[in-house]
Short mmCIF file of N, CA and C in Angstrom, two decimals:
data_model
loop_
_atom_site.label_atom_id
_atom_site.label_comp_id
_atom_site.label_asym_id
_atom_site.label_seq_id
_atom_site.Cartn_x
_atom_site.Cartn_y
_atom_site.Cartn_z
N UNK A 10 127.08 121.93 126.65
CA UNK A 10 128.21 121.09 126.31
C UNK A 10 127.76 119.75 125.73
N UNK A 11 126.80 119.24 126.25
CA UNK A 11 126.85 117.88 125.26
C UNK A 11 125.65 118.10 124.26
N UNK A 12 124.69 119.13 124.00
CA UNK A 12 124.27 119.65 122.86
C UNK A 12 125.38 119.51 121.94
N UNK A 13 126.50 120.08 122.02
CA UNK A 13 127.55 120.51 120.71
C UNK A 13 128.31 118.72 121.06
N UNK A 14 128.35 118.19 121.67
CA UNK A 14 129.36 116.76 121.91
C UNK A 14 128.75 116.01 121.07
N UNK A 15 127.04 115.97 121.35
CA UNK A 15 125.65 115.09 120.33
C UNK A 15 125.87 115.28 118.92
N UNK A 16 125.99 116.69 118.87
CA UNK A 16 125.96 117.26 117.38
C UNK A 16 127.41 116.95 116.71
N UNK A 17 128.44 117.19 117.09
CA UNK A 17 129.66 116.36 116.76
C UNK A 17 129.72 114.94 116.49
N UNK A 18 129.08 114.38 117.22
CA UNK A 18 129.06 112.90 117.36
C UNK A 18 127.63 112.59 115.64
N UNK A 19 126.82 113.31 115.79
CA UNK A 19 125.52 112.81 115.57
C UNK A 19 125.90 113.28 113.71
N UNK A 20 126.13 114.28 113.62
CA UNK A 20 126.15 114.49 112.02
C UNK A 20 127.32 113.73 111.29
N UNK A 21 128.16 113.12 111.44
CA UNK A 21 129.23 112.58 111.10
C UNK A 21 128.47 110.43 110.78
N UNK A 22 127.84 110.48 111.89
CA UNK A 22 127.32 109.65 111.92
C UNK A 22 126.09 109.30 110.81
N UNK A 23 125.34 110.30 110.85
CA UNK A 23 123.89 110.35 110.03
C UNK A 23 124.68 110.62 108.58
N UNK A 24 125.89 111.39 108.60
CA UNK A 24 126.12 110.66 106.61
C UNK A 24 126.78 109.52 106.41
N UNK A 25 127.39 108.62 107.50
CA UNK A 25 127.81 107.21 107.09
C UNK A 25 126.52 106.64 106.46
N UNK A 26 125.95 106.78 107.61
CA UNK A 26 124.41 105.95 107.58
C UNK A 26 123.89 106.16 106.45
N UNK A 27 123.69 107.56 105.78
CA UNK A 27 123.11 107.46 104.61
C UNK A 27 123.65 107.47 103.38
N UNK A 28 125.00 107.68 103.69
CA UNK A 28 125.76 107.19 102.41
C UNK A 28 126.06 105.30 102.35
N UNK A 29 125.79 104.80 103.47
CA UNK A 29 125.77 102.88 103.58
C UNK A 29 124.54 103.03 102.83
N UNK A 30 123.21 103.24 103.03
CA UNK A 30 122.07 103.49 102.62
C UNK A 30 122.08 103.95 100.96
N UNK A 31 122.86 104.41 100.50
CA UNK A 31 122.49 104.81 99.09
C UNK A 31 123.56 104.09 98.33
N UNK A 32 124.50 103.36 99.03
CA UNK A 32 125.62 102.57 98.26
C UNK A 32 124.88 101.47 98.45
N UNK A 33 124.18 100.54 98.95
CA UNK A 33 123.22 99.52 99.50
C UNK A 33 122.30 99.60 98.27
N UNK A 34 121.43 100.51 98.19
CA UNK A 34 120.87 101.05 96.64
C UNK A 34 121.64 100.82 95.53
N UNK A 35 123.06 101.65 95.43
CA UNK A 35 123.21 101.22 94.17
C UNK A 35 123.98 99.93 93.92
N UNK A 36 124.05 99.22 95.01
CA UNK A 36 124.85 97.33 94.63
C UNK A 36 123.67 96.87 94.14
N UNK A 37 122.24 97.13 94.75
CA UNK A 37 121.36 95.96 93.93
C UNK A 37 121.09 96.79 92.91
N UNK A 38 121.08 98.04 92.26
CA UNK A 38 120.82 98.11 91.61
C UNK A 38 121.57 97.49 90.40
N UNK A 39 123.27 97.90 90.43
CA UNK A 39 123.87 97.31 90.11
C UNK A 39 123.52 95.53 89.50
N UNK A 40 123.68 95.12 90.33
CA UNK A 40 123.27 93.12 90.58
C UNK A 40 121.97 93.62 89.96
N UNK A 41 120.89 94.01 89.57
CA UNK A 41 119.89 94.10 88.99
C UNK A 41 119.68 94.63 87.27
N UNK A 42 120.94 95.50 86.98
CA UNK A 42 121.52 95.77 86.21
C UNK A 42 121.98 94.71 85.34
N UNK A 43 123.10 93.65 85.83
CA UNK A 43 123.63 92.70 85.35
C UNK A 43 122.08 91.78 85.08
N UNK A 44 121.42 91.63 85.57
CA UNK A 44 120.00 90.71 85.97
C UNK A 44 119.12 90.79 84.75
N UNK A 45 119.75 92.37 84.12
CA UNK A 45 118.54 93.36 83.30
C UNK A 45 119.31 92.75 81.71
N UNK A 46 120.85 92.68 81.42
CA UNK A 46 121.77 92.20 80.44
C UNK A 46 120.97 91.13 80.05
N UNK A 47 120.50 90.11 81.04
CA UNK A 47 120.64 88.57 80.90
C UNK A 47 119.04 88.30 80.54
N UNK A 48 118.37 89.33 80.79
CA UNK A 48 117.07 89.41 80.39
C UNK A 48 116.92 89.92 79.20
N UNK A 49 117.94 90.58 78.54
CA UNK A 49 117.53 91.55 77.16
C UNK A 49 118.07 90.40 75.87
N UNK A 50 119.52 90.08 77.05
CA UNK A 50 120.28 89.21 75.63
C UNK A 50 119.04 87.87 75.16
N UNK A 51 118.75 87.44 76.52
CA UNK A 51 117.49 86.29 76.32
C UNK A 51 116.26 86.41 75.22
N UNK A 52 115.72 87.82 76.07
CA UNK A 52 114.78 87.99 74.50
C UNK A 52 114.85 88.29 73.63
N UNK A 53 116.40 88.91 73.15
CA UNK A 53 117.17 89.10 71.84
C UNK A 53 116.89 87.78 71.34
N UNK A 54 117.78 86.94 71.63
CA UNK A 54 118.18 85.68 71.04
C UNK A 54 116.61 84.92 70.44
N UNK A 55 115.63 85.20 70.80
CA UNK A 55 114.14 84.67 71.08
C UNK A 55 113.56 85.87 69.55
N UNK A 56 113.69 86.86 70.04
CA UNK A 56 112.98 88.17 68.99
C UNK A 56 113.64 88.51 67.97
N UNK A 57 115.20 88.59 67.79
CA UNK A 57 115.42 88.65 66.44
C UNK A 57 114.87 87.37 65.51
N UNK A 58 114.87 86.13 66.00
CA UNK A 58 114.62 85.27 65.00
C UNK A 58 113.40 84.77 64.83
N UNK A 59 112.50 85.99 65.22
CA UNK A 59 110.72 85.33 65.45
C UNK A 59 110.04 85.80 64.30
N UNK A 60 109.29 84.94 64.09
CA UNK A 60 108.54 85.75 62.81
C UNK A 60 107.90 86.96 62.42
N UNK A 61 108.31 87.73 61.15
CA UNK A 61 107.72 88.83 61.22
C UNK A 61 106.85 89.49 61.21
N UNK A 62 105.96 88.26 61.02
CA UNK A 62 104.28 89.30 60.71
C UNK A 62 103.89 89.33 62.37
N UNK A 63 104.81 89.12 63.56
CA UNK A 63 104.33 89.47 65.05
C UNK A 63 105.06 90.32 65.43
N UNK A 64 105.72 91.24 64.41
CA UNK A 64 106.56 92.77 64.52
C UNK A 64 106.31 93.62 63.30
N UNK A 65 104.96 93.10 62.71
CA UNK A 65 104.61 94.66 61.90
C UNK A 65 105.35 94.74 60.54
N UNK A 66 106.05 93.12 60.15
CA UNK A 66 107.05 92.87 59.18
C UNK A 66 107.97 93.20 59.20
N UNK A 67 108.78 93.46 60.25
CA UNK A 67 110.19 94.16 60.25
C UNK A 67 111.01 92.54 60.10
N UNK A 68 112.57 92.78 59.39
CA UNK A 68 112.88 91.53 58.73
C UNK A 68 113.26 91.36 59.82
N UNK A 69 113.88 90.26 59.76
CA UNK A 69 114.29 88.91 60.98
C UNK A 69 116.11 89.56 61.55
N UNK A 70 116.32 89.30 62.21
CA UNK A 70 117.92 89.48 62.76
C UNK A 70 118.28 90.54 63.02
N UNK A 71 117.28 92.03 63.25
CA UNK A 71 117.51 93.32 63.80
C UNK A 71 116.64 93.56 64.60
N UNK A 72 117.36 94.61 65.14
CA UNK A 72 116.36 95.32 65.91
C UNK A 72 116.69 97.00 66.22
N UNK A 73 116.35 97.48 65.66
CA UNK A 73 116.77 99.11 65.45
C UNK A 73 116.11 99.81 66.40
N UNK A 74 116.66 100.87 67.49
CA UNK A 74 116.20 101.74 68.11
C UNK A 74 114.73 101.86 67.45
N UNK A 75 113.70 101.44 68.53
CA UNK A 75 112.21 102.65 67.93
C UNK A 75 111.92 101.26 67.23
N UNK A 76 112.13 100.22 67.01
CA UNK A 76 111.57 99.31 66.35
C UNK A 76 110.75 98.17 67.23
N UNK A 77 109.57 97.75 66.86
CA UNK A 77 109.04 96.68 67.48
C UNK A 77 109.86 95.55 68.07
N UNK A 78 111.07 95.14 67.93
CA UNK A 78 111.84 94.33 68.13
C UNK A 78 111.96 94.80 69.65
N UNK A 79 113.00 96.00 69.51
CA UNK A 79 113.77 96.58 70.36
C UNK A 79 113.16 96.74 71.78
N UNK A 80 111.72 97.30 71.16
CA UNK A 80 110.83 97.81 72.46
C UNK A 80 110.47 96.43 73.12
N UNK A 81 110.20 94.71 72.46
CA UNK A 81 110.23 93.87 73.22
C UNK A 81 111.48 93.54 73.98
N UNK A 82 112.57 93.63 73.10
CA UNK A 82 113.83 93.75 74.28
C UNK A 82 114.46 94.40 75.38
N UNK A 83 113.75 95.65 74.97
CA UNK A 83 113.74 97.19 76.33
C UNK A 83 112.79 96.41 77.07
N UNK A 84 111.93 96.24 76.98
CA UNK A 84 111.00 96.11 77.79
C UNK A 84 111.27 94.86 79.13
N UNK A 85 111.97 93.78 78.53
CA UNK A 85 112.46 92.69 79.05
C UNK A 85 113.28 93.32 79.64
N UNK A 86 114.38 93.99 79.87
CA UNK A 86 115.65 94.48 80.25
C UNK A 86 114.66 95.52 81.74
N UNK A 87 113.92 96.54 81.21
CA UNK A 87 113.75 96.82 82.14
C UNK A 87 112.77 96.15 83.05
N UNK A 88 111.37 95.23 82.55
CA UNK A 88 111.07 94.58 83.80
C UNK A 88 111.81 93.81 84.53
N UNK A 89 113.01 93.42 84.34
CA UNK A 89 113.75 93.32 85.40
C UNK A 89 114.67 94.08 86.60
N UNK A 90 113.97 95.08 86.20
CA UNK A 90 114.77 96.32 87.20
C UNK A 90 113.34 96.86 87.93
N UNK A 91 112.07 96.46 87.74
CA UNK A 91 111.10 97.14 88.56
C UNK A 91 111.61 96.49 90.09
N UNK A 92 112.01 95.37 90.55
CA UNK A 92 112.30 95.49 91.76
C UNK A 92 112.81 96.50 92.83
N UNK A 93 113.69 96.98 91.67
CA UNK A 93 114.70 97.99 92.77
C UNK A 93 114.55 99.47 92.03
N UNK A 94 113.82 99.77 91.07
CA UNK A 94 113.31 101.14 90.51
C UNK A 94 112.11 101.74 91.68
N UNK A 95 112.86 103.13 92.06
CA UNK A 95 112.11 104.20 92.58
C UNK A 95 110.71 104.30 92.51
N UNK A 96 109.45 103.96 93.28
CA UNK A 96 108.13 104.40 92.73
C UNK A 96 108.07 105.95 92.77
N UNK A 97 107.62 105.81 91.48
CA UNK A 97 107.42 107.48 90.77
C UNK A 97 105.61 107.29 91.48
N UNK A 98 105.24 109.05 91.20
CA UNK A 98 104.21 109.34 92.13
C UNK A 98 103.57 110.02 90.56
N UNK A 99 102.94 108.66 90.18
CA UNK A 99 102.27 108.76 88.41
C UNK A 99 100.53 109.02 88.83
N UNK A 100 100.37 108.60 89.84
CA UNK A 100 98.58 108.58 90.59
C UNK A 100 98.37 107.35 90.65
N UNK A 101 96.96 107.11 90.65
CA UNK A 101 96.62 105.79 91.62
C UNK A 101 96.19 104.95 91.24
N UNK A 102 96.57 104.46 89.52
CA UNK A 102 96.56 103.97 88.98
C UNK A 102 96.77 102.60 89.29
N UNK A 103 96.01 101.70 89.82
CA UNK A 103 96.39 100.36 90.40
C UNK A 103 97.33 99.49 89.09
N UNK A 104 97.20 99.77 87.89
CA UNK A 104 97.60 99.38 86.88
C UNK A 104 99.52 99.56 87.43
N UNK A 105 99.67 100.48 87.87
CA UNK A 105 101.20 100.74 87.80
C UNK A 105 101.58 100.61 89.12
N UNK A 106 103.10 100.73 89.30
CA UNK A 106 103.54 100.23 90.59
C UNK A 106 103.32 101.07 91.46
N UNK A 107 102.78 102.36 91.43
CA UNK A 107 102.97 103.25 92.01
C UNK A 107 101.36 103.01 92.93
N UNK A 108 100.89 102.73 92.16
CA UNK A 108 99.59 103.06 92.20
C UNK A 108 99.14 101.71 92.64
N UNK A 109 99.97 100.57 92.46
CA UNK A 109 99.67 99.03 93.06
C UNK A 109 99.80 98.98 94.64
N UNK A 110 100.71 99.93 94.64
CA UNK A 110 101.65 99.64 96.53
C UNK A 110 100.56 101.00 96.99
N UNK A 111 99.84 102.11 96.68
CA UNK A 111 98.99 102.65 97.37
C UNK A 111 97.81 102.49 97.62
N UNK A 112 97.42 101.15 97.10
CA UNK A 112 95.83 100.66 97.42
C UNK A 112 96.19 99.10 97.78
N UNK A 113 94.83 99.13 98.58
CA UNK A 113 95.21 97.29 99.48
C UNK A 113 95.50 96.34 98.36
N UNK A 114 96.19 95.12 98.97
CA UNK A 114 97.02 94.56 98.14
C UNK A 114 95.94 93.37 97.29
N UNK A 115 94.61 93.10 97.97
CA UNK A 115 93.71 92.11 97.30
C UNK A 115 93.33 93.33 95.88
N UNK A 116 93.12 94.01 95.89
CA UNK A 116 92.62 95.50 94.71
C UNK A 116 93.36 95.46 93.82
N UNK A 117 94.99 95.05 93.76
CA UNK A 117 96.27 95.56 93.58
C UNK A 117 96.57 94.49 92.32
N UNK A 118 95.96 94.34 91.23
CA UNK A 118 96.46 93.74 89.82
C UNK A 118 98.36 93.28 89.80
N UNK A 119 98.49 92.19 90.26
CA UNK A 119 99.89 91.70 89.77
C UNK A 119 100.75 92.29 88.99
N UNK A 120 99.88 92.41 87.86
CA UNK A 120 100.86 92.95 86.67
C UNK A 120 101.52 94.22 86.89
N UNK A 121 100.51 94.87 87.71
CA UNK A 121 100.90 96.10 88.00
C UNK A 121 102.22 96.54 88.92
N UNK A 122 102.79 95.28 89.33
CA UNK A 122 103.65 95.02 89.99
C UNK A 122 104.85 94.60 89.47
N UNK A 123 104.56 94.07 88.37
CA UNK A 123 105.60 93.58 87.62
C UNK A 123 105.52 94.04 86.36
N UNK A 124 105.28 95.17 86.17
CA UNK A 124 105.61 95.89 84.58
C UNK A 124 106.00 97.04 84.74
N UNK A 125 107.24 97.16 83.97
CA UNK A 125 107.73 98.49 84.02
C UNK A 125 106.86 99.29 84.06
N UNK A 126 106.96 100.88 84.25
CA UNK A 126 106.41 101.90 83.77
C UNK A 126 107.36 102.53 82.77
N UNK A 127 106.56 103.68 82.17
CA UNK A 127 107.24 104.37 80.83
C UNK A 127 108.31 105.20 81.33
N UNK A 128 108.61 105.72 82.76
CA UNK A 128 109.27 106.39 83.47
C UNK A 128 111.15 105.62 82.95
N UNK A 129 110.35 104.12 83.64
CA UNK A 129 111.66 103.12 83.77
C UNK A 129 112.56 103.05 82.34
N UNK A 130 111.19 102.75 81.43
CA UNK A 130 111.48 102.36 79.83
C UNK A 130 112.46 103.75 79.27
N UNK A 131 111.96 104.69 79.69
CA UNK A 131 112.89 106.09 79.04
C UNK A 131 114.54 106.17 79.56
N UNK A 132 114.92 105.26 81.08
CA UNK A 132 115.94 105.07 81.18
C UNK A 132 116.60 103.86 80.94
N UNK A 133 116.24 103.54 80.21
CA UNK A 133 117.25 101.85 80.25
C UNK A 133 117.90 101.93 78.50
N UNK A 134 118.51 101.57 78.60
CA UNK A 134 119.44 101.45 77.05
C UNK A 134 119.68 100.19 76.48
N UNK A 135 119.34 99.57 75.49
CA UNK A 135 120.17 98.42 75.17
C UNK A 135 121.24 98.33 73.91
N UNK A 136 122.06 97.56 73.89
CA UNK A 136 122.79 97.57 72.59
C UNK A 136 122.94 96.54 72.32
N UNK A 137 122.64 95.87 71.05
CA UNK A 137 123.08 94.56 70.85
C UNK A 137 124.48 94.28 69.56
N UNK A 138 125.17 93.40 69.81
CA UNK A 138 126.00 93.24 69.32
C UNK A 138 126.07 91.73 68.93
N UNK A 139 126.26 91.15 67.81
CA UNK A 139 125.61 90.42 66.97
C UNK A 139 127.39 89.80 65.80
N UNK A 140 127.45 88.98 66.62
CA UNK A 140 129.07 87.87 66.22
C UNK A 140 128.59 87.22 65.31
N UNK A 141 129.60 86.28 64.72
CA UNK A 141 129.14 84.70 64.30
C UNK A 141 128.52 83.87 65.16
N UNK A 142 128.54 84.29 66.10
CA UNK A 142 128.15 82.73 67.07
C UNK A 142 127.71 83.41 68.07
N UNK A 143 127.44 84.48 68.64
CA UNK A 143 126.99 84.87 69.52
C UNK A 143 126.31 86.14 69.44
N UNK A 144 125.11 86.36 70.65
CA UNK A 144 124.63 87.75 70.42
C UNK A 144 124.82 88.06 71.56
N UNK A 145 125.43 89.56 72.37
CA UNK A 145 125.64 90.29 73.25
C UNK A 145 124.65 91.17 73.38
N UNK A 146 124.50 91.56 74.71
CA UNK A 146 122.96 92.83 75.03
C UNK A 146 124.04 93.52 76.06
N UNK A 147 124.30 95.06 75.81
CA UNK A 147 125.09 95.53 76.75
C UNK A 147 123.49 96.82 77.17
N UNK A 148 123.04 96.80 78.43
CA UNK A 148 121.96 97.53 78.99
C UNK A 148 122.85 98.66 79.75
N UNK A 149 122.48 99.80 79.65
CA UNK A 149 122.73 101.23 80.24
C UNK A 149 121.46 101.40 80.97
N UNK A 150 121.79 102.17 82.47
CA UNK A 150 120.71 102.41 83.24
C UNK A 150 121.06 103.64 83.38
N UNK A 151 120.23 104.46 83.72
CA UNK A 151 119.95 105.83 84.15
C UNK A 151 119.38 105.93 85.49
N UNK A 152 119.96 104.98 86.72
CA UNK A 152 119.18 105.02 87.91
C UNK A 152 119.07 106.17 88.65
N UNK A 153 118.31 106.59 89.16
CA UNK A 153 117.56 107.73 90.15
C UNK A 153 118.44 107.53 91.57
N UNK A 154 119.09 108.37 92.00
CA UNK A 154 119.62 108.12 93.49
C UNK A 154 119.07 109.07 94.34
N UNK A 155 118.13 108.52 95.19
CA UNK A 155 117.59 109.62 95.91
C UNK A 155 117.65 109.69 97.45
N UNK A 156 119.26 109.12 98.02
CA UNK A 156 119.33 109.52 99.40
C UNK A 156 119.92 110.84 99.48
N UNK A 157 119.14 111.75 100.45
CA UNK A 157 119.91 112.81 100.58
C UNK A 157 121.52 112.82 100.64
N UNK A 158 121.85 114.39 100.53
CA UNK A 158 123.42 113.81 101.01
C UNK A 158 124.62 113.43 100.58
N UNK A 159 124.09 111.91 100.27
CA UNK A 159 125.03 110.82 99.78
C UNK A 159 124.68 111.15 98.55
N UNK A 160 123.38 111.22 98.09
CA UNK A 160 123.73 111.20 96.28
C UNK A 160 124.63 112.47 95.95
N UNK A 161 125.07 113.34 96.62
CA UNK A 161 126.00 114.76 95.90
C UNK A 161 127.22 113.90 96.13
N UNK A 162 127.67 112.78 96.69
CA UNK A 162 128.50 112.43 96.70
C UNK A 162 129.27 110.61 96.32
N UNK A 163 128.25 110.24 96.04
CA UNK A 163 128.08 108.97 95.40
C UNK A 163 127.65 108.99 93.75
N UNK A 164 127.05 109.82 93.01
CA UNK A 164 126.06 109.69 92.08
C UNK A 164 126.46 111.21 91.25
N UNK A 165 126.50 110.90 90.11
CA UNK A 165 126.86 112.01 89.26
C UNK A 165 125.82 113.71 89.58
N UNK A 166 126.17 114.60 89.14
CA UNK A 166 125.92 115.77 89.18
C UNK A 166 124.14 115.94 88.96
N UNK A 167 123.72 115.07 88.37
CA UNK A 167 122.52 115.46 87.96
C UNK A 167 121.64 113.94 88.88
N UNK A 168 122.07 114.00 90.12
CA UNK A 168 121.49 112.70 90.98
C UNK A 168 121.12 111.48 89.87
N UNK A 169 121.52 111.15 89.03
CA UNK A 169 121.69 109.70 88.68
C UNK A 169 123.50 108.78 88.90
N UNK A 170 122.87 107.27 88.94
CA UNK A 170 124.26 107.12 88.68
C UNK A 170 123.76 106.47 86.99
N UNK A 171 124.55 105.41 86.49
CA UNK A 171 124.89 105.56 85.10
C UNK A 171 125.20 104.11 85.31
N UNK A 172 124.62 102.97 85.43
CA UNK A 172 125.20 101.23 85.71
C UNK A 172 124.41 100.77 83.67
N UNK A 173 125.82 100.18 83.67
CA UNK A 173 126.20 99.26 82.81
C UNK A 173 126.21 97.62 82.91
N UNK A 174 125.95 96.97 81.81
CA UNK A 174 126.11 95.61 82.12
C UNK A 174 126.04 94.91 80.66
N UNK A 175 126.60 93.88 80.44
CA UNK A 175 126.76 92.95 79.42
C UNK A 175 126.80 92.24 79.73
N UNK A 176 126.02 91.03 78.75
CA UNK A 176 125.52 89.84 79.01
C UNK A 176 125.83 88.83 77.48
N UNK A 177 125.92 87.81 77.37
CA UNK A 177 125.87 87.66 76.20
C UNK A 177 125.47 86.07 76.21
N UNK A 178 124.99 85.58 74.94
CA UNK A 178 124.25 83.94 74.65
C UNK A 178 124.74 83.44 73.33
N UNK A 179 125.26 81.73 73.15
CA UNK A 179 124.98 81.75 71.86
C UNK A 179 124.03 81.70 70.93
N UNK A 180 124.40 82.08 69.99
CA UNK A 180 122.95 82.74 68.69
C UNK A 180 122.60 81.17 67.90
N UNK A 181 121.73 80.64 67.63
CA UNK A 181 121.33 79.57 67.10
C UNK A 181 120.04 79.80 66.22
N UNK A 182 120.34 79.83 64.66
CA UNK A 182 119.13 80.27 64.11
C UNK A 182 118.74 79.24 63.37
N UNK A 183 117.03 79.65 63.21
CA UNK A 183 116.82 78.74 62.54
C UNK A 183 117.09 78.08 60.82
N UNK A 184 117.35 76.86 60.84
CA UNK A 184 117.84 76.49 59.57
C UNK A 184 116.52 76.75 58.63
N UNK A 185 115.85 76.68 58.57
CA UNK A 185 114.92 77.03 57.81
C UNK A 185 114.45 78.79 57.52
N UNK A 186 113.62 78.88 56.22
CA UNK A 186 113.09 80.11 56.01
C UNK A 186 111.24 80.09 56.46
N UNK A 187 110.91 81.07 57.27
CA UNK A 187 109.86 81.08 56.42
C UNK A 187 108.45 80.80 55.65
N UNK A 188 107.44 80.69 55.26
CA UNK A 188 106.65 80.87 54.39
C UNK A 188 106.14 81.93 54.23
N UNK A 189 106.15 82.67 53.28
CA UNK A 189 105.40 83.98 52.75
C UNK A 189 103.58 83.86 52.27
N UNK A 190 102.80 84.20 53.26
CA UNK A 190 101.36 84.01 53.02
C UNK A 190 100.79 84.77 51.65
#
């Protein structure tokens, strides 16, 4: 009798817990999300108007999927989400996060702590949107939800959820052009 009273009591209990647990996950991810906007629009505003011979000559005021621009603005967007991104099990690569948090922490290269991996970079999205007076960065995440359980019921069909965010700055360019070497 209190075998089956425990078990009544006990499974009802253990999916609050881990559905608090994977909604807890996705608020910061969320708040990290918004974190990730304010980081992309920033180095937008910075990288469209930087000179081109430090992007391979691509002209000034774009940034096209797959373009040197973009990948500095992905890249910004998502190192701000390595906080709360899943360590993937890449090997022991002290270089990466995965591989930073499995060897002692004097061994353990900083950077490796704070740079995305290519895992992260394949889910993050940016879009920029580009006013008179302002430039917008709207970032798409593809986050990983991996509490049992709760993700069949928190998190879309294929265990991700899908966080959005927009951010936006005013655009201030420079009055000048230029010199062509």
């Amino acid at each position: 009798m209190i075998i089956l009273e425990f078990t009544l009591a006990f499974i009802p209990f253990m999916l609050l817990v881990l559905g608090l647990a994977q909604m807890m996950l996705l608020h910061a991810a969320r708040l990290t999300t918004m974190h990730a906007a304010n980081a992309a629009v920033r180095a937008a505003v910075v990288v469209l108007d930087d000179d081109p011979s430090r992007y391979g000559g691509e002209a000034r005021g774009s940034a096209a999927n797959g373009s040197a621009r973009y990948a500095v603005i992905q890249r910004a967007a998502a190192g701000a989400l390595v906080g709360v991104w899943p360590v993937s099990s890449a090997g022991d690569d002290p270089a990466t996060l995965s591989g930073a948090i499995k060897v002692p922490a004097r061994q353990a290269p900083l950077p490796g702590l704070l740079t995305p991996q290519n895992a992260t970079l394949q889910q993050v999205d940016v879009q920029l949107q580009d006013t008179a007076h302002a430039l917008f960065a709207e970032v798409t995440v593809r986050y990983p939800c991996l509490v049992p359980l709760a993700r069949r019921v928190l998190c879309r069909s294929d265990n991700h959820a899908h966080l959005s965010s927009r951010s936006g700055l005013p655009r201030q360019e420079a009055g000048y052009a230029y010199a062509t070497p």
